[in-house]
Short mmCIF file of C-alpha atoms in Angstrom, two decimals:
data_model
loop_
_atom_site.label_atom_id
_atom_site.label_comp_id
_atom_site.label_asym_id
_atom_site.label_seq_id
_atom_site.Cartn_x
_atom_site.Cartn_y
_atom_site.Cartn_z
CA UNK A 1 22.16 -11.62 4.78
CA UNK A 2 25.26 -9.57 5.05
CA UNK A 3 28.44 -11.61 5.45
CA UNK A 4 31.87 -10.52 6.64
CA UNK A 5 35.13 -12.22 5.83
CA UNK A 6 36.55 -14.35 8.56
CA UNK A 7 39.02 -12.62 10.99
CA UNK A 8 42.05 -14.32 12.47
CA UNK A 9 41.24 -14.52 16.10
CA UNK A 10 44.91 -14.88 17.09
CA UNK A 11 45.10 -11.01 16.34
CA UNK A 12 42.39 -10.51 18.87
CA UNK A 13 43.41 -12.32 21.90
CA UNK A 14 42.83 -10.82 25.20
CA UNK A 15 45.62 -10.51 27.88
CA UNK A 16 44.61 -12.09 31.21
CA UNK A 17 47.12 -9.72 33.17
CA UNK A 18 47.59 -6.30 31.73
CA UNK A 19 45.66 -5.80 28.25
CA UNK A 20 46.60 -2.96 26.21
CA UNK A 21 43.30 -1.69 24.69
CA UNK A 22 43.24 0.59 21.57
CA UNK A 23 40.26 2.17 20.10
CA UNK A 24 39.76 4.65 17.17
CA UNK A 25 39.20 7.55 19.74
CA UNK A 26 42.68 6.95 21.18
CA UNK A 27 44.48 7.76 18.03
CA UNK A 28 42.08 10.75 17.23
CA UNK A 29 40.09 9.08 14.46
CA UNK A 30 36.20 9.05 14.59
CA UNK A 31 34.61 6.12 13.00
CA UNK A 32 31.30 4.63 12.39
CA UNK A 33 32.52 1.50 14.36
CA UNK A 34 33.12 2.86 17.75
CA UNK A 35 32.47 -0.63 19.24
CA UNK A 36 35.44 -2.25 17.71
CA UNK A 37 38.14 -2.75 20.42
CA UNK A 38 41.25 -4.70 20.30
CA UNK A 39 43.34 -6.20 23.20
CA UNK A 40 46.69 -7.75 22.73
CA UNK A 41 48.88 -9.61 25.35
CA UNK A 42 52.39 -8.03 25.42
CA UNK A 43 53.93 -10.31 28.04
CA UNK A 44 57.73 -9.16 28.01
CA UNK A 45 56.91 -5.49 27.77
CA UNK A 46 53.93 -5.78 30.31
CA UNK A 47 56.05 -7.85 32.75
CA UNK A 48 58.81 -5.30 32.77
CA UNK A 49 56.53 -2.20 33.02
CA UNK A 50 54.33 -3.90 35.77
CA UNK A 51 57.26 -4.84 37.75
CA UNK A 52 58.63 -1.25 37.59
CA UNK A 53 55.18 0.29 38.58
CA UNK A 54 54.76 -1.91 41.42
CA UNK A 55 57.79 -0.69 43.16
CA UNK A 56 57.81 1.82 46.04
CA UNK A 57 57.90 5.53 45.08
CA UNK A 58 61.34 5.79 46.61
CA UNK A 59 62.65 2.93 44.63
CA UNK A 60 61.15 4.22 41.45
CA UNK A 61 62.68 7.63 42.21
CA UNK A 62 65.91 5.90 42.95
CA UNK A 63 65.87 3.89 39.79
CA UNK A 64 64.97 7.11 37.70
CA UNK A 65 67.84 9.12 39.24
CA UNK A 66 70.38 6.35 38.93
CA UNK A 67 69.40 4.70 35.71
CA UNK A 68 67.84 7.04 33.45
CA UNK A 69 69.27 5.35 30.30
CA UNK A 70 67.73 1.98 31.04
CA UNK A 71 64.22 3.18 32.01
CA UNK A 72 63.54 5.63 29.04
CA UNK A 73 64.14 3.21 26.27
CA UNK A 74 61.75 0.59 27.93
CA UNK A 75 58.90 3.08 28.24
CA UNK A 76 59.49 4.48 24.70
CA UNK A 77 59.48 1.09 23.38
CA UNK A 78 56.18 0.23 25.16
CA UNK A 79 54.54 3.39 23.74
CA UNK A 80 55.76 2.65 20.14
CA UNK A 81 54.52 -0.93 20.32
CA UNK A 82 51.09 0.19 21.66
CA UNK A 83 50.83 2.73 18.90
CA UNK A 84 51.82 0.10 16.23
CA UNK A 85 48.98 -2.25 17.50
CA UNK A 86 46.51 0.52 17.27
CA UNK A 87 47.55 1.22 13.75
CA UNK A 88 47.18 -2.34 12.76
CA UNK A 89 43.85 -2.62 14.24
CA UNK A 90 42.78 0.41 12.17
CA UNK A 91 44.04 -1.20 9.03
CA UNK A 92 42.31 -4.49 9.78
CA UNK A 93 38.98 -2.78 10.47
CA UNK A 94 39.22 -0.83 7.30
CA UNK A 95 39.73 -4.05 5.38
CA UNK A 96 36.64 -5.68 7.05
CA UNK A 97 34.61 -2.82 6.10
CA UNK A 98 35.87 -2.74 2.32
CA UNK A 99 35.13 -6.47 1.88
CA UNK A 100 31.64 -6.46 3.62
CA UNK A 101 29.00 -7.37 1.32
CA UNK A 102 26.03 -5.15 1.30
CA UNK A 103 22.51 -6.28 -0.24
CA UNK A 104 21.12 -3.80 -2.80
CA UNK A 105 17.46 -4.36 -3.03
CA UNK A 106 17.27 -2.86 -6.45
CA UNK A 107 18.95 -3.82 -9.72
CA UNK A 108 20.02 -0.30 -10.51
CA UNK A 109 21.20 2.71 -8.74
CA UNK A 110 18.50 4.25 -6.61
CA UNK A 111 17.36 7.82 -7.61
CA UNK A 112 14.10 9.59 -7.75
CA UNK A 113 11.40 7.62 -9.57
CA UNK A 114 10.38 10.92 -11.37
CA UNK A 115 13.68 10.84 -13.29
CA UNK A 116 12.85 7.55 -14.92
CA UNK A 117 10.53 7.11 -17.92
CA UNK A 118 6.83 7.07 -16.68
CA UNK A 119 5.01 3.88 -15.79
CA UNK A 120 2.41 2.74 -18.36
CA UNK A 121 -0.05 -0.01 -18.49
CA UNK A 122 2.42 -1.95 -20.60
CA UNK A 123 4.77 -2.09 -17.37
CA UNK A 124 2.01 -4.00 -15.40
CA UNK A 125 1.19 -7.68 -15.39
CA UNK A 126 -1.93 -9.01 -13.68
CA UNK A 127 -2.55 -12.24 -12.02
CA UNK A 128 -6.17 -13.12 -11.66
CA UNK A 129 -7.36 -16.06 -9.56
CA UNK A 130 -10.46 -17.90 -10.66
CA UNK A 131 -11.87 -21.47 -11.20
CA UNK A 132 -13.20 -23.25 -14.25
CA UNK A 133 -16.58 -23.11 -12.60
CA UNK A 134 -16.72 -19.43 -11.51
CA UNK A 135 -15.08 -17.91 -14.37
CA UNK A 136 -18.18 -18.00 -16.87
CA UNK A 137 -20.23 -15.95 -14.59
CA UNK A 138 -17.33 -13.73 -13.16
CA UNK A 139 -15.71 -12.68 -16.42
CA UNK A 140 -18.31 -10.07 -16.83
CA UNK A 141 -16.70 -8.09 -14.16
CA UNK A 142 -13.26 -8.36 -15.75
CA UNK A 143 -14.50 -7.27 -18.99
CA UNK A 144 -15.39 -3.91 -17.41
CA UNK A 145 -11.62 -2.94 -16.87
CA UNK A 146 -9.49 -5.18 -19.06
CA UNK A 147 -8.15 -3.32 -21.98
CA UNK A 148 -10.22 -0.34 -21.05
CA UNK A 149 -7.41 2.05 -21.87
CA UNK A 150 -7.74 2.83 -25.68
CA UNK A 151 -5.03 1.38 -27.86
CA UNK A 152 -3.31 -0.37 -24.95
CA UNK A 153 -3.22 -4.28 -24.82
CA UNK A 154 -2.89 -5.39 -21.16
CA UNK A 155 -0.78 -8.31 -19.94
CA UNK A 156 -1.58 -11.22 -17.65
CA UNK A 157 -3.58 -14.20 -17.08
CA UNK A 158 -6.54 -15.68 -15.27
CA UNK A 159 -5.43 -18.72 -13.28
CA UNK A 160 -8.03 -21.45 -13.11
CA UNK A 161 -8.00 -25.06 -11.63
CA UNK A 162 -9.24 -26.50 -14.82
CA UNK A 163 -10.38 -24.97 -18.00
CA UNK A 164 -14.18 -24.34 -18.24
CA UNK A 165 -16.34 -25.87 -21.15
CA UNK A 166 -15.22 -25.03 -24.64
CA UNK A 167 -18.06 -22.37 -25.08
CA UNK A 168 -16.81 -20.50 -22.20
CA UNK A 169 -13.19 -20.10 -23.10
CA UNK A 170 -11.98 -16.45 -23.70
CA UNK A 171 -12.01 -15.95 -27.63
CA UNK A 172 -11.73 -12.02 -27.73
CA UNK A 173 -9.28 -9.25 -26.73
CA UNK A 174 -11.80 -8.19 -24.05
CA UNK A 175 -10.57 -10.66 -21.65
CA UNK A 176 -7.33 -11.94 -20.56
CA UNK A 177 -6.18 -15.57 -21.45
CA UNK A 178 -6.77 -18.52 -19.29
CA UNK A 179 -3.90 -20.46 -17.61
CA UNK A 180 -4.21 -23.66 -15.67
CA UNK A 181 -2.52 -23.69 -12.31
CA UNK A 182 -0.03 -26.16 -11.28
CA UNK A 183 -0.66 -29.07 -9.09
CA UNK A 184 -0.60 -28.34 -5.47
CA UNK A 185 -1.16 -31.65 -3.84
CA UNK A 186 2.16 -32.07 -2.23
CA UNK A 187 1.35 -28.94 0.19
CA UNK A 188 -0.34 -29.53 3.44
CA UNK A 189 -3.56 -27.73 4.31
CA UNK A 190 -4.94 -28.05 7.85
CA UNK A 191 -7.39 -25.19 8.27
CA UNK A 192 -10.49 -27.15 9.28
CA UNK A 193 -13.18 -25.01 7.63
CA UNK A 194 -11.26 -23.64 4.71
CA UNK A 195 -10.61 -24.50 1.11
CA UNK A 196 -7.14 -25.88 0.14
CA UNK A 197 -7.46 -23.93 -3.21
CA UNK A 198 -5.96 -21.13 -0.95
CA UNK A 199 -2.66 -22.70 -1.71
CA UNK A 200 -3.20 -22.60 -5.37
CA UNK A 201 -4.36 -19.03 -5.34
CA UNK A 202 -1.21 -17.97 -3.37
CA UNK A 203 1.04 -19.50 -5.97
CA UNK A 204 -0.58 -17.39 -8.54
CA UNK A 205 2.12 -14.94 -7.50
CA UNK A 206 4.82 -17.35 -8.51
CA UNK A 207 3.07 -18.45 -11.66
CA UNK A 208 2.52 -14.89 -12.88
CA UNK A 209 6.21 -14.23 -12.44
CA UNK A 210 6.94 -17.31 -14.37
CA UNK A 211 5.09 -16.01 -17.35
CA UNK A 212 8.35 -14.19 -18.16
CA UNK A 213 6.91 -10.92 -19.64
CA UNK A 214 9.52 -8.31 -20.47
CA UNK A 215 9.83 -4.68 -18.99
CA UNK A 216 7.58 -5.58 -15.97
CA UNK A 217 7.51 -3.02 -13.26
CA UNK A 218 4.55 -4.10 -11.17
CA UNK A 219 2.66 -7.33 -10.76
CA UNK A 220 -0.99 -6.67 -9.81
CA UNK A 221 -3.18 -9.55 -8.14
CA UNK A 222 -6.75 -9.79 -7.34
CA UNK A 223 -9.87 -12.05 -7.75
CA UNK A 224 -12.09 -12.76 -10.65
CA UNK A 225 -14.59 -10.42 -9.05
CA UNK A 226 -12.22 -7.70 -8.42
CA UNK A 227 -12.85 -4.57 -10.23
CA UNK A 228 -9.72 -2.45 -11.00
CA UNK A 229 -9.44 1.15 -12.26
CA UNK A 230 -6.17 0.52 -14.39
CA UNK A 231 -5.39 4.25 -15.02
CA UNK A 232 -5.70 5.05 -11.23
CA UNK A 233 -3.43 2.01 -10.51
CA UNK A 234 -0.81 3.42 -12.70
CA UNK A 235 -1.14 6.89 -11.14
CA UNK A 236 -0.76 5.48 -7.70
CA UNK A 237 2.15 2.84 -8.44
CA UNK A 238 3.98 5.71 -10.16
CA UNK A 239 4.57 7.30 -6.68
CA UNK A 240 6.85 4.28 -5.85
CA UNK A 241 10.17 3.13 -7.41
CA UNK A 242 9.52 -0.39 -8.87
CA UNK A 243 13.27 -1.22 -8.58
CA UNK A 244 12.89 -1.27 -4.84
CA UNK A 245 10.88 -3.64 -2.70
CA UNK A 246 7.17 -2.53 -2.25
CA UNK A 247 3.98 -4.47 -1.28
CA UNK A 248 1.05 -2.24 -1.79
CA UNK A 249 -2.52 -2.78 -0.81
CA UNK A 250 -5.08 -2.24 1.81
CA UNK A 251 -7.03 -3.92 4.60
CA UNK A 252 -10.50 -5.02 5.15
CA UNK A 253 -13.24 -2.56 6.32
CA UNK A 254 -13.95 -4.93 9.17
CA UNK A 255 -11.93 -4.25 12.37
CA UNK A 256 -12.30 -7.95 13.46
CA UNK A 257 -11.12 -9.13 10.04
CA UNK A 258 -7.89 -7.15 10.27
CA UNK A 259 -7.47 -8.15 13.91
CA UNK A 260 -7.64 -11.82 12.98
CA UNK A 261 -5.61 -11.88 9.70
CA UNK A 262 -3.34 -8.94 10.33
CA UNK A 263 -3.61 -5.19 10.06
CA UNK A 264 -0.35 -5.47 8.00
CA UNK A 265 -1.88 -7.79 5.37
CA UNK A 266 -3.07 -6.72 2.03
CA UNK A 267 -6.52 -8.39 1.53
CA UNK A 268 -6.43 -10.31 -1.81
CA UNK A 269 -9.91 -9.48 -3.00
CA UNK A 270 -9.31 -5.80 -2.76
CA UNK A 271 -6.23 -6.40 -4.96
CA UNK A 272 -2.64 -5.65 -4.19
CA UNK A 273 0.66 -4.91 -6.18
CA UNK A 274 4.15 -6.11 -5.62
CA UNK A 275 7.12 -4.42 -7.31
CA UNK A 276 8.92 -6.53 -9.98
CA UNK A 277 12.06 -6.49 -8.00
CA UNK A 278 10.40 -7.97 -4.87
CA UNK A 279 8.24 -10.35 -6.87
CA UNK A 280 11.18 -12.02 -8.44
CA UNK A 281 12.58 -12.82 -5.11
CA UNK A 282 9.20 -13.69 -3.58
CA UNK A 283 8.61 -16.39 -6.55
CA UNK A 284 11.93 -17.91 -5.69
CA UNK A 285 11.27 -18.56 -1.98
CA UNK A 286 7.29 -19.09 -2.04
CA UNK A 287 7.12 -22.76 -2.12
CA UNK A 288 9.50 -23.30 0.87
CA UNK A 289 7.74 -20.60 2.79
CA UNK A 290 4.23 -21.75 2.40
CA UNK A 291 4.99 -25.14 3.68
CA UNK A 292 5.42 -23.46 7.02
CA UNK A 293 1.85 -22.11 7.03
CA UNK A 294 -0.41 -25.13 6.46
CA UNK A 295 -2.70 -23.85 9.24
CA UNK A 296 -3.67 -20.46 7.59
CA UNK A 297 -7.03 -19.88 6.08
CA UNK A 298 -6.43 -17.75 2.80
CA UNK A 299 -4.16 -17.20 0.06
CA UNK A 300 -3.44 -13.59 1.01
CA UNK A 301 -2.46 -14.72 4.60
CA UNK A 302 0.25 -16.94 2.86
CA UNK A 303 1.71 -14.25 0.70
CA UNK A 304 1.64 -11.92 3.48
CA UNK A 305 3.42 -14.29 5.78
CA UNK A 306 6.22 -14.94 3.19
CA UNK A 307 6.69 -11.22 2.53
CA UNK A 308 7.00 -10.69 6.22
CA UNK A 309 9.81 -13.23 6.47
CA UNK A 310 11.53 -11.30 3.58
CA UNK A 311 11.30 -8.42 5.87
CA UNK A 312 8.79 -6.24 3.85
CA UNK A 313 5.88 -4.41 5.33
CA UNK A 314 2.75 -3.24 3.68
CA UNK A 315 2.41 0.04 1.96
CA UNK A 316 -1.06 1.13 2.74
CA UNK A 317 -3.17 2.54 -0.28
CA UNK A 318 -6.74 3.08 0.83
CA UNK A 319 -8.18 3.16 -2.71
CA UNK A 320 -7.94 -0.61 -2.72
CA UNK A 321 -11.53 -1.85 -1.40
CA UNK A 322 -12.01 -5.37 -0.05
CA UNK A 323 -15.70 -4.35 0.57
CA UNK A 324 -16.37 -6.83 3.28
CA UNK A 325 -19.82 -5.38 3.71
CA UNK A 326 -23.39 -6.46 2.68
CA UNK A 327 -26.39 -4.82 1.36
CA UNK A 328 -26.36 -1.08 0.34
CA UNK A 329 -22.81 0.31 0.20
CA UNK A 330 -23.96 3.85 -0.69
CA UNK A 331 -22.23 5.32 2.45
CA UNK A 332 -19.06 3.82 1.61
CA UNK A 333 -18.94 5.12 -2.05
CA UNK A 334 -20.35 8.46 -0.99
CA UNK A 335 -17.57 9.21 1.42
CA UNK A 336 -14.53 7.80 -0.37
CA UNK A 337 -11.17 8.68 1.06
CA UNK A 338 -9.23 11.56 -0.53
CA UNK A 339 -7.21 9.12 -2.80
CA UNK A 340 -8.10 7.63 -6.19
CA UNK A 341 -10.42 4.72 -6.40
CA UNK A 342 -8.32 1.64 -7.27
CA UNK A 343 -10.66 -1.44 -6.97
CA UNK A 344 -13.92 -2.66 -5.69
CA UNK A 345 -14.56 -6.31 -4.66
CA UNK A 346 -17.66 -8.52 -4.00
CA UNK A 347 -20.12 -7.06 -6.51
CA UNK A 348 -22.30 -10.17 -6.15
CA UNK A 349 -22.53 -9.68 -2.47
CA UNK A 350 -23.41 -6.00 -2.06
CA UNK A 351 -26.74 -4.49 -3.61
CA UNK A 352 -26.48 -2.79 -7.11
CA UNK A 353 -24.98 0.63 -6.59
CA UNK A 354 -27.61 2.32 -8.76
CA UNK A 355 -31.29 1.85 -8.17
CA UNK A 356 -33.47 -0.08 -10.69
CA UNK A 357 -30.32 -1.76 -12.26
CA UNK A 358 -28.50 -5.04 -11.96
CA UNK A 359 -25.07 -5.38 -10.56
CA UNK A 360 -23.25 -5.55 -13.75
CA UNK A 361 -25.36 -2.82 -15.34
CA UNK A 362 -24.87 -0.37 -12.53
CA UNK A 363 -21.05 -0.98 -12.64
CA UNK A 364 -21.19 -0.28 -16.38
CA UNK A 365 -22.93 2.88 -15.51
CA UNK A 366 -20.23 3.95 -13.11
CA UNK A 367 -17.70 3.23 -15.70
CA UNK A 368 -19.19 5.90 -18.04
CA UNK A 369 -17.91 8.31 -15.56
CA UNK A 370 -14.61 6.49 -14.99
CA UNK A 371 -13.83 6.69 -18.72
CA UNK A 372 -14.38 10.42 -18.62
CA UNK A 373 -12.27 11.18 -15.54
CA UNK A 374 -11.02 8.30 -13.66
CA UNK A 375 -8.85 10.32 -11.14
CA UNK A 376 -12.10 12.08 -9.97
CA UNK A 377 -14.43 9.19 -9.60
CA UNK A 378 -16.00 9.02 -6.24
CA UNK A 379 -14.01 12.02 -5.04
CA UNK A 380 -16.07 13.93 -2.33
CA UNK A 381 -16.48 17.70 -2.57
CA UNK A 382 -18.78 19.62 -0.08
CA UNK A 383 -20.28 23.08 -0.39
CA UNK A 384 -23.13 25.06 1.18
CA UNK A 385 -26.12 26.88 -0.16
CA UNK A 386 -26.26 29.90 2.16
CA UNK A 387 -29.75 31.10 1.57
CA UNK A 388 -31.49 27.83 2.12
CA UNK A 389 -28.86 26.51 4.72
CA UNK A 390 -28.36 23.27 2.64
CA UNK A 391 -25.37 21.07 2.80
CA UNK A 392 -24.50 19.59 -0.48
CA UNK A 393 -22.11 16.54 -0.75
CA UNK A 394 -20.80 15.48 -4.25
CA UNK A 395 -19.47 11.94 -4.86
CA UNK A 396 -18.39 12.69 -8.46
CA UNK A 397 -19.45 10.28 -11.05
CA UNK A 398 -21.97 8.59 -8.61
CA UNK A 399 -24.33 10.77 -6.53
CA UNK A 400 -24.96 14.13 -4.84
CA UNK A 401 -26.66 14.32 -1.36
CA UNK A 402 -28.60 17.37 -0.34
CA UNK A 403 -29.01 17.98 3.41
CA UNK A 404 -31.54 20.44 4.56
CA UNK A 405 -29.51 21.73 7.50
CA UNK A 406 -26.07 22.97 8.05
CA UNK A 407 -23.64 19.97 8.78
CA UNK A 408 -19.90 20.70 9.61
CA UNK A 409 -17.54 19.16 7.18
CA UNK A 410 -16.18 16.48 9.58
CA UNK A 411 -19.58 15.19 10.06
CA UNK A 412 -20.41 15.10 6.30
CA UNK A 413 -17.23 13.04 5.71
CA UNK A 414 -18.21 10.28 8.08
CA UNK A 415 -19.30 7.06 6.33
CA UNK A 416 -23.16 6.69 6.58
CA UNK A 417 -23.85 3.10 7.83
CA UNK A 418 -26.32 2.24 5.05
CA UNK A 419 -24.73 -1.28 4.73
CA UNK A 420 -24.88 -4.52 6.90
CA UNK A 421 -21.93 -6.12 8.68
CA UNK A 422 -20.31 -8.86 6.82
CA UNK A 423 -20.75 -11.47 9.68
CA UNK A 424 -23.51 -11.57 12.37
CA UNK A 425 -22.34 -12.17 15.95
CA UNK A 426 -20.41 -10.07 18.50
CA UNK A 427 -20.20 -6.24 18.64
CA UNK A 428 -16.69 -6.40 17.06
CA UNK A 429 -18.00 -7.32 13.80
CA UNK A 430 -19.99 -4.05 13.64
CA UNK A 431 -16.88 -2.04 14.19
CA UNK A 432 -15.06 -0.68 11.07
CA UNK A 433 -11.75 0.97 10.10
CA UNK A 434 -13.31 4.26 9.39
CA UNK A 435 -15.46 6.95 11.19
CA UNK A 436 -19.17 6.19 10.59
CA UNK A 437 -22.50 7.94 11.45
CA UNK A 438 -25.83 6.27 11.68
CA UNK A 439 -28.62 6.63 9.21
CA UNK A 440 -31.60 8.90 10.51
CA UNK A 441 -34.39 6.71 11.46
CA UNK A 442 -36.74 9.09 9.78
CA UNK A 443 -36.30 8.76 5.88
CA UNK A 444 -37.64 12.34 5.42
CA UNK A 445 -34.77 13.68 7.48
CA UNK A 446 -32.08 11.93 5.63
CA UNK A 447 -30.06 13.65 2.84
CA UNK A 448 -31.94 13.66 -0.49
CA UNK A 449 -29.93 11.45 -3.07
CA UNK A 450 -29.38 12.37 -6.78
CA UNK A 451 -27.75 9.50 -8.81
CA UNK A 452 -25.72 9.94 -11.79
CA UNK A 453 -27.71 10.07 -15.05
CA UNK A 454 -25.24 10.99 -17.54
CA UNK A 455 -21.77 12.43 -18.09
CA UNK A 456 -19.91 14.21 -21.05
CA UNK A 457 -16.79 16.01 -21.96
CA UNK A 458 -16.33 19.04 -23.92
CA UNK A 459 -14.27 22.17 -24.60
CA UNK A 460 -15.90 23.86 -21.60
CA UNK A 461 -15.14 21.12 -19.20
CA UNK A 462 -16.91 17.82 -18.03
CA UNK A 463 -20.64 18.10 -17.24
CA UNK A 464 -22.22 15.32 -15.09
CA UNK A 465 -25.94 15.34 -14.37
CA UNK A 466 -27.72 13.68 -11.41
CA UNK A 467 -31.42 12.92 -11.04
CA UNK A 468 -33.16 12.77 -7.74
CA UNK A 469 -34.05 9.35 -6.47
CA UNK A 470 -37.86 9.13 -5.52
CA UNK A 471 -38.65 9.21 -1.84
CA UNK A 472 -42.21 9.35 -0.51
CA UNK A 473 -41.57 12.52 1.77
CA UNK A 474 -42.90 15.95 2.08
CA UNK A 475 -40.12 18.33 1.33
CA UNK A 476 -39.85 22.13 1.82
CA UNK A 477 -41.21 23.78 -1.30
CA UNK A 478 -37.73 24.60 -2.83
CA UNK A 479 -36.61 21.01 -2.30
CA UNK A 480 -39.65 19.41 -3.78
CA UNK A 481 -39.13 21.27 -6.97
CA UNK A 482 -35.46 20.30 -7.28
CA UNK A 483 -35.08 17.34 -9.72
CA UNK A 484 -31.64 17.70 -11.39
CA UNK A 485 -28.32 18.79 -10.25
CA UNK A 486 -25.63 19.52 -12.97
CA UNK A 487 -21.96 19.53 -11.85
CA UNK A 488 -19.36 21.30 -13.84
CA UNK A 489 -15.71 20.35 -13.51
CA UNK A 490 -12.38 20.25 -15.23
CA UNK A 491 -10.49 16.92 -15.68
CA UNK A 492 -8.46 16.13 -12.58
CA UNK A 493 -4.78 15.52 -12.70
CA UNK A 494 -3.36 14.51 -9.33
CA UNK A 495 0.24 15.37 -8.58
CA UNK A 496 2.09 12.43 -6.96
CA UNK A 497 4.51 14.94 -5.17
CA UNK A 498 1.57 16.72 -3.67
CA UNK A 499 -0.79 15.36 -0.69
CA UNK A 500 -4.33 15.69 -2.48
CA UNK A 501 -6.38 18.51 -1.20
CA UNK A 502 -10.20 18.39 -1.25
CA UNK A 503 -11.73 20.60 -3.97
CA UNK A 504 -14.33 23.38 -3.16
CA UNK A 505 -17.53 23.95 -5.00
CA UNK A 506 -19.88 26.96 -5.76
CA UNK A 507 -23.77 26.76 -6.10
CA UNK A 508 -24.22 28.94 -9.40
CA UNK A 509 -27.29 31.30 -9.87
CA UNK A 510 -30.21 29.73 -11.65
CA UNK A 511 -33.75 30.91 -12.51
CA UNK A 512 -34.88 27.25 -12.98
CA UNK A 513 -36.63 26.01 -9.99
CA UNK A 514 -36.07 22.23 -10.79
CA UNK A 515 -32.34 22.63 -11.55
CA UNK A 516 -29.28 23.37 -9.52
CA UNK A 517 -25.82 23.98 -11.09
CA UNK A 518 -22.75 23.54 -9.21
CA UNK A 519 -19.19 24.29 -10.28
CA UNK A 520 -16.09 22.22 -8.70
CA UNK A 521 -12.84 24.00 -8.53
CA UNK A 522 -9.58 24.16 -6.59
CA UNK A 523 -9.86 25.80 -3.17
CA UNK A 524 -8.14 29.15 -2.68
CA UNK A 525 -4.95 29.23 -0.66
CA UNK A 526 -6.53 30.00 2.67
CA UNK A 527 -10.07 28.99 1.79
CA UNK A 528 -12.02 27.10 4.42
CA UNK A 529 -14.95 24.68 3.64
CA UNK A 530 -17.79 25.75 6.05
CA UNK A 531 -21.16 27.64 5.91
CA UNK A 532 -20.00 31.27 6.05
#
């Protein structure tokens, strides 16, 4: 809080009779504080001046004519004293401004983040929430991304309520170390159908900061079933100055969930990041703050409430995915926003993302593409095959869809509702925070899906190959022959200073009836994506 030094109120008493008011404008000075106005009681001068002004005009004229020597010094003295007080008020206000304390939200001078040394994985510290019971089965998800960048050892801890059995304790570098959370029995929890472990998980923020790692720029938090894309996290967080206060995350896919818990809250399962300067302050006030919120359900609600009390709002990054969806989330993944994929959540809840695979195997298959070009993973590119009037949608590293008709781009970009709603009930639970389109009731009129088969990188670029998923439908002759789609790209390097632009693609000539080749490229300056 900004505090100003005490001001002597005797210098600011108001005259009850004839106040003399001085402002900056009266002495020809413009100031950023035009509301400062000082009034002073000058009883002797005002009494004399007032008495003279109340006389009749003839008396005043007579006095002026007969006693010019007496009147002029009095008025001159009045003007001089008034000017003197205006000068004094100016000096007092300048002193107040000079001594006013201003809070600086950073520890160093503010300047463009691009001027500092780049953020690396070494500058991140992760706080992962789990339990001694769940960790043995959930650690396979963390192993997907932990230390996934070559020659880099990541920092952080998995916070559990109690250590699992000895055979399940982490004993290799492919997993983060385990930390036992502090006791939280002194905190009240009153949400009737909730779990008081929400308090322990909220305090993971405080306990992660207390690890006292050096050179930390960002603290990243998530659950044991949150799957992060570390390189994309770096790319995204590098847009922001870690010395300033930032709370970065995203909402739920469910409209009702955001309505209940807050559109300004980062949902914890999708993961969120807090700049080091803000995290240090939050850690100091967290315990006293969460005592005011025993009635809240989750840990993320408590963190959000305390950040709100600090006056910090959410910086929204749609690449974080809470995935409050059930069933087949193909539609969500095939129409990813034009932003890097940062996280996925609830892999035990939604179906395996590739057919004929388990959840963990399908995610490992996705990470084969992540390791080749993480910035392009799930990025959607749309092109058209003019001769056959086909619309082709590429979700790079995951799947290609071929529609046997001309679809305008805005319609293709809508999320196909292949999934089920998180909770059954009223219609609000079927409303989402993105545009959707219904799945065609006739399977043979839906887009034909080609799932990722393999991906490789070479001197000529990156080649990803997609094989058709079996569908018991009668296609047109050309479609029935098509079995494989190869997509050629260059490695994507997003520019933090430029809003991402969707890429274009071209269907390349081919004599093989069962093979289609597509080249993805940057769009030309005035190029439009449509069936021309």
